mmCIF file of C-alpha atoms in Angstrom:
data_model
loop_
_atom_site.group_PDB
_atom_site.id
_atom_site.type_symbol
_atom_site.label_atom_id
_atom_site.label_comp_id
_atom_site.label_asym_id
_atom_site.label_seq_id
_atom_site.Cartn_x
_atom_site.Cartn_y
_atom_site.Cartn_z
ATOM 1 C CA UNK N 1 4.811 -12.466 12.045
ATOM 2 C CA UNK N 2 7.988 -10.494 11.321
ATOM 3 C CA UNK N 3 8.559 -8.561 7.966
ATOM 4 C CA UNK N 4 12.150 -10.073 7.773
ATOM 5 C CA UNK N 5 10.453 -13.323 6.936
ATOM 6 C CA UNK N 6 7.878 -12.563 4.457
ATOM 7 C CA UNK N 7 8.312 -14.699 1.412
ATOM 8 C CA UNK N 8 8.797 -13.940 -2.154
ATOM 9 C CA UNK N 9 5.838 -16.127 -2.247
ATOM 10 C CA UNK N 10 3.518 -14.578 0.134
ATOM 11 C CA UNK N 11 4.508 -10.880 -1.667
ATOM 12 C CA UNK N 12 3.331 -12.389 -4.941
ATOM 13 C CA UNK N 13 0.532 -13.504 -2.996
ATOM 14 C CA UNK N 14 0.148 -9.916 -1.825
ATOM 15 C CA UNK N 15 0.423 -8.616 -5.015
ATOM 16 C CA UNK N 16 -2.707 -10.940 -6.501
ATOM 17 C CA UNK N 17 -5.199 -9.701 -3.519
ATOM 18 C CA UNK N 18 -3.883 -5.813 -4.510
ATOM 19 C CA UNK N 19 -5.047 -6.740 -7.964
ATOM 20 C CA UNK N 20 -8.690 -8.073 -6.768
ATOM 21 C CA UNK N 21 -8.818 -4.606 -4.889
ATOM 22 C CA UNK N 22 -8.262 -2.843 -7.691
ATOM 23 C CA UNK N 23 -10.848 -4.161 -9.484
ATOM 24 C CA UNK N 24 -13.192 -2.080 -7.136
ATOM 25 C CA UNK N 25 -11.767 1.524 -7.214
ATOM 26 C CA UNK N 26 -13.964 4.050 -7.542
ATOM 27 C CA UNK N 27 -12.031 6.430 -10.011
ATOM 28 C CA UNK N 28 -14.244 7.720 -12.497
ATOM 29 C CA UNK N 29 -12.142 10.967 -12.731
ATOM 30 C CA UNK N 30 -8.216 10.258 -13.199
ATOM 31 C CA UNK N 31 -9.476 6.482 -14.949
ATOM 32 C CA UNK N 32 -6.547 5.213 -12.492
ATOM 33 C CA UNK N 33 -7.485 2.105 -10.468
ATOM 34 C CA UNK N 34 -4.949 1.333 -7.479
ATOM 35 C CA UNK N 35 -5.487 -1.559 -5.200
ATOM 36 C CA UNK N 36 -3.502 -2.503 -2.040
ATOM 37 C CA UNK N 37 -3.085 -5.446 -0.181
ATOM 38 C CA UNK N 38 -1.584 -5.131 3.454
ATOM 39 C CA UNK N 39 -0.063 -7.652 5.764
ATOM 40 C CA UNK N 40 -0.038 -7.102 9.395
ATOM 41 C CA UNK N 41 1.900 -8.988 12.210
ATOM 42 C CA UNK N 42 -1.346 -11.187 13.349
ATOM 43 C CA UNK N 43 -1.365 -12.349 9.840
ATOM 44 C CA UNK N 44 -4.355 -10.845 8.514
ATOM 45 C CA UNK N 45 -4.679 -8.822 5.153
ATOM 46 C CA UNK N 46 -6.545 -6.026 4.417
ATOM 47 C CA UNK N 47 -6.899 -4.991 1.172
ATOM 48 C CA UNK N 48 -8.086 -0.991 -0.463
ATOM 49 C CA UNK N 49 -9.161 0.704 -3.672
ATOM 50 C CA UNK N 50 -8.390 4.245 -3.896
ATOM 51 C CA UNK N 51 -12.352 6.308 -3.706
ATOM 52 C CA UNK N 52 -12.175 9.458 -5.624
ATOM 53 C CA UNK N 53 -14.680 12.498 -5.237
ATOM 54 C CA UNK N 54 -15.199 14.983 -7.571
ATOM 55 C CA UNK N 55 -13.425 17.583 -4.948
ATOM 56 C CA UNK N 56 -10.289 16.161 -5.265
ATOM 57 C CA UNK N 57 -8.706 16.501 -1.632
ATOM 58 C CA UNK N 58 -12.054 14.293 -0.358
ATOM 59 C CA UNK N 59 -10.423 11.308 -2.404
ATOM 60 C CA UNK N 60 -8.760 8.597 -0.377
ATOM 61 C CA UNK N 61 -5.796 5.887 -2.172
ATOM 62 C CA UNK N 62 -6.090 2.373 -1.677
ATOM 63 C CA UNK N 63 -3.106 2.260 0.863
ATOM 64 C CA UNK N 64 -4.930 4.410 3.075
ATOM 65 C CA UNK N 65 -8.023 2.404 2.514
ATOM 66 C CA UNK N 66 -6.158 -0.679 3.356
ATOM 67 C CA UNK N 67 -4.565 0.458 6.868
ATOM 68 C CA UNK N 68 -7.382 2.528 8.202
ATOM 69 C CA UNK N 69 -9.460 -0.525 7.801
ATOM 70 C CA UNK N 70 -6.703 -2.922 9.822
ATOM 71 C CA UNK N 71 -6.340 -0.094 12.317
ATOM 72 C CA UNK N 72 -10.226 0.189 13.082
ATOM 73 C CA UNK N 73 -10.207 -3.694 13.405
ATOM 74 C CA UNK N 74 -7.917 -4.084 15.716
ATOM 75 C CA UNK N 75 -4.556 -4.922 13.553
ATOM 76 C CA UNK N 76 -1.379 -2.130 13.470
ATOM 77 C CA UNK N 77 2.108 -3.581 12.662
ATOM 78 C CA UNK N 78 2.571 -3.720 9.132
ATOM 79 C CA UNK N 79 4.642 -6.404 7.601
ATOM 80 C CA UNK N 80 4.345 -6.417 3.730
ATOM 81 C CA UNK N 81 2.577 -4.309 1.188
ATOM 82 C CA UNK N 82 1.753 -4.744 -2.427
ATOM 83 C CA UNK N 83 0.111 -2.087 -4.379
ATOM 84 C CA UNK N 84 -1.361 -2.872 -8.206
ATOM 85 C CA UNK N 85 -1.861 -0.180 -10.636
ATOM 86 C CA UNK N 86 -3.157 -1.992 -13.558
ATOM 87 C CA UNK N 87 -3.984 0.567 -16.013
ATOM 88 C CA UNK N 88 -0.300 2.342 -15.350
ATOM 89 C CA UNK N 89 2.846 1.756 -18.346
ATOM 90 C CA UNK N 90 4.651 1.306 -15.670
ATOM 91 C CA UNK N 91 5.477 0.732 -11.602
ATOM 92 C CA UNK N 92 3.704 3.702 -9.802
ATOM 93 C CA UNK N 93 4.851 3.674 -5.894
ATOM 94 C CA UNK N 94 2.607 4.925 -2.790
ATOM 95 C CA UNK N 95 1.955 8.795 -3.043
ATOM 96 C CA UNK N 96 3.628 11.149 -0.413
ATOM 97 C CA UNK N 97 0.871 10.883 2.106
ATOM 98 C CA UNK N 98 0.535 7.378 1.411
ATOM 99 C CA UNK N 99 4.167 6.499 2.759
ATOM 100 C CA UNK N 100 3.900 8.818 5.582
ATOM 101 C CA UNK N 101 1.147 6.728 7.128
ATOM 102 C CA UNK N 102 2.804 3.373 6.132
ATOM 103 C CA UNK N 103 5.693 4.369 7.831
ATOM 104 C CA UNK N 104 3.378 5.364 11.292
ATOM 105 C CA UNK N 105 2.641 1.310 11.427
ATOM 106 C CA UNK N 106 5.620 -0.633 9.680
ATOM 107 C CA UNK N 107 9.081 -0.204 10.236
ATOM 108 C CA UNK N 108 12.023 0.805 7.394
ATOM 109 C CA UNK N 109 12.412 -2.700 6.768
ATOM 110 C CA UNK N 110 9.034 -3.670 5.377
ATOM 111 C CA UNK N 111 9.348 -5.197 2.258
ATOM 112 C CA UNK N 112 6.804 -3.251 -1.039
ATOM 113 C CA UNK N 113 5.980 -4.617 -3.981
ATOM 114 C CA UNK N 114 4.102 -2.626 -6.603
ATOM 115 C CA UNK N 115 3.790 -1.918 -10.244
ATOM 116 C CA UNK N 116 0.638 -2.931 -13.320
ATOM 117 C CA UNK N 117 1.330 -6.203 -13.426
ATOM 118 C CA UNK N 118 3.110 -9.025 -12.156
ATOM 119 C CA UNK N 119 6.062 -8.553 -15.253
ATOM 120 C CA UNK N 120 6.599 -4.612 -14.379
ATOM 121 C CA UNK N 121 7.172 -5.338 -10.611
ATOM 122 C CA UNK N 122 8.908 -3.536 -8.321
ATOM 123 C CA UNK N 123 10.466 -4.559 -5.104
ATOM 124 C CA UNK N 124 11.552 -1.732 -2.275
ATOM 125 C CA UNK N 125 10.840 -1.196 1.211
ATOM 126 C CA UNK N 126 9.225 1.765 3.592
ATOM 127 C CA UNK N 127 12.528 3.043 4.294
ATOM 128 C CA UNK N 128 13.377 3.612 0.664
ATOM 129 C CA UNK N 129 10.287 4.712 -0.318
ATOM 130 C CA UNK N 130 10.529 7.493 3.048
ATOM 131 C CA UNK N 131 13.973 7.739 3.972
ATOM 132 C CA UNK N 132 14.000 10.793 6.170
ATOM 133 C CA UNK N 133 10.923 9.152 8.417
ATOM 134 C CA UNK N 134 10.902 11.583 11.441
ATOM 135 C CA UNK N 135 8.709 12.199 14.602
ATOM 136 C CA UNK N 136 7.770 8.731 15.686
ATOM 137 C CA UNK N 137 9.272 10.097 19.610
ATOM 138 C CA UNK N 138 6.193 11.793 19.687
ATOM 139 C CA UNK N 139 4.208 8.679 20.471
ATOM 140 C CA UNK N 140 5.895 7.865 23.444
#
């Protein structure tokens, strides 16, 4: 599967499993549930919830969730994300640590969708959200 052919369609798609995540966040601190839904190139999706701990730097966001469960079974190219953060006024995009692992398995070009709901959507990619990427030379 290639990112440059993901569908409007299958985003929206996306979007409704990121919502079902959400649903299962464990954030009884910040009262902010995030789910993610991510597509990889052997067309499987995992989805996250973000899981919060009472120390703070222990929590984990659903995007992370999401990839370090594809990673451990087997799946690493990502070609679409969609992140839902229901309880938010407004479109709330993937924190800084968030994109930086993103952008270790999907390419500039990935398409992201993400906002509350499906009439507050917004539409970018990795390489907006992360620019700058860096480093990836250091895999080889």
């Amino acid at each position: 599967m290639d990112n440059n052919i993901v569908s409007d369609e299958k985003l929206l798609e996306l979007f409704d499993a990121a919502q079902k995540a959400a649903l299962h966040s464990y954030s009884p601190y910040s009262k902010f549930p995030v789910g993610a839904a991510v597509l990889f190139s052997d067309g499987k999706v995992f989805t996250g919830c973000n899981v919060e701990n009472r120390s703070f730097g222990l929590t984990n966001c659903a995007e992370r969730s999401a990839v370090f469960a594809a990673v451990s079974a087997g799946s690493s190219r990502i070609c679409a994300v969609a992140i839902a953060t229901p309880k938010s006024e407004y479109p709330v995009g993937p924190c800084g640590a968030c994109r930086q692992v993103l952008t270790e398995f999907g390419s500039g070009e990935v398409p992201v969708l993400f906002g509350p709901d499906k009439l507050k959507l917004k539409r970018s990619s990795l390489g907006e959200l992360y620019p700058f990427d860096s480093l990836h030379e250091l895999a080889d």
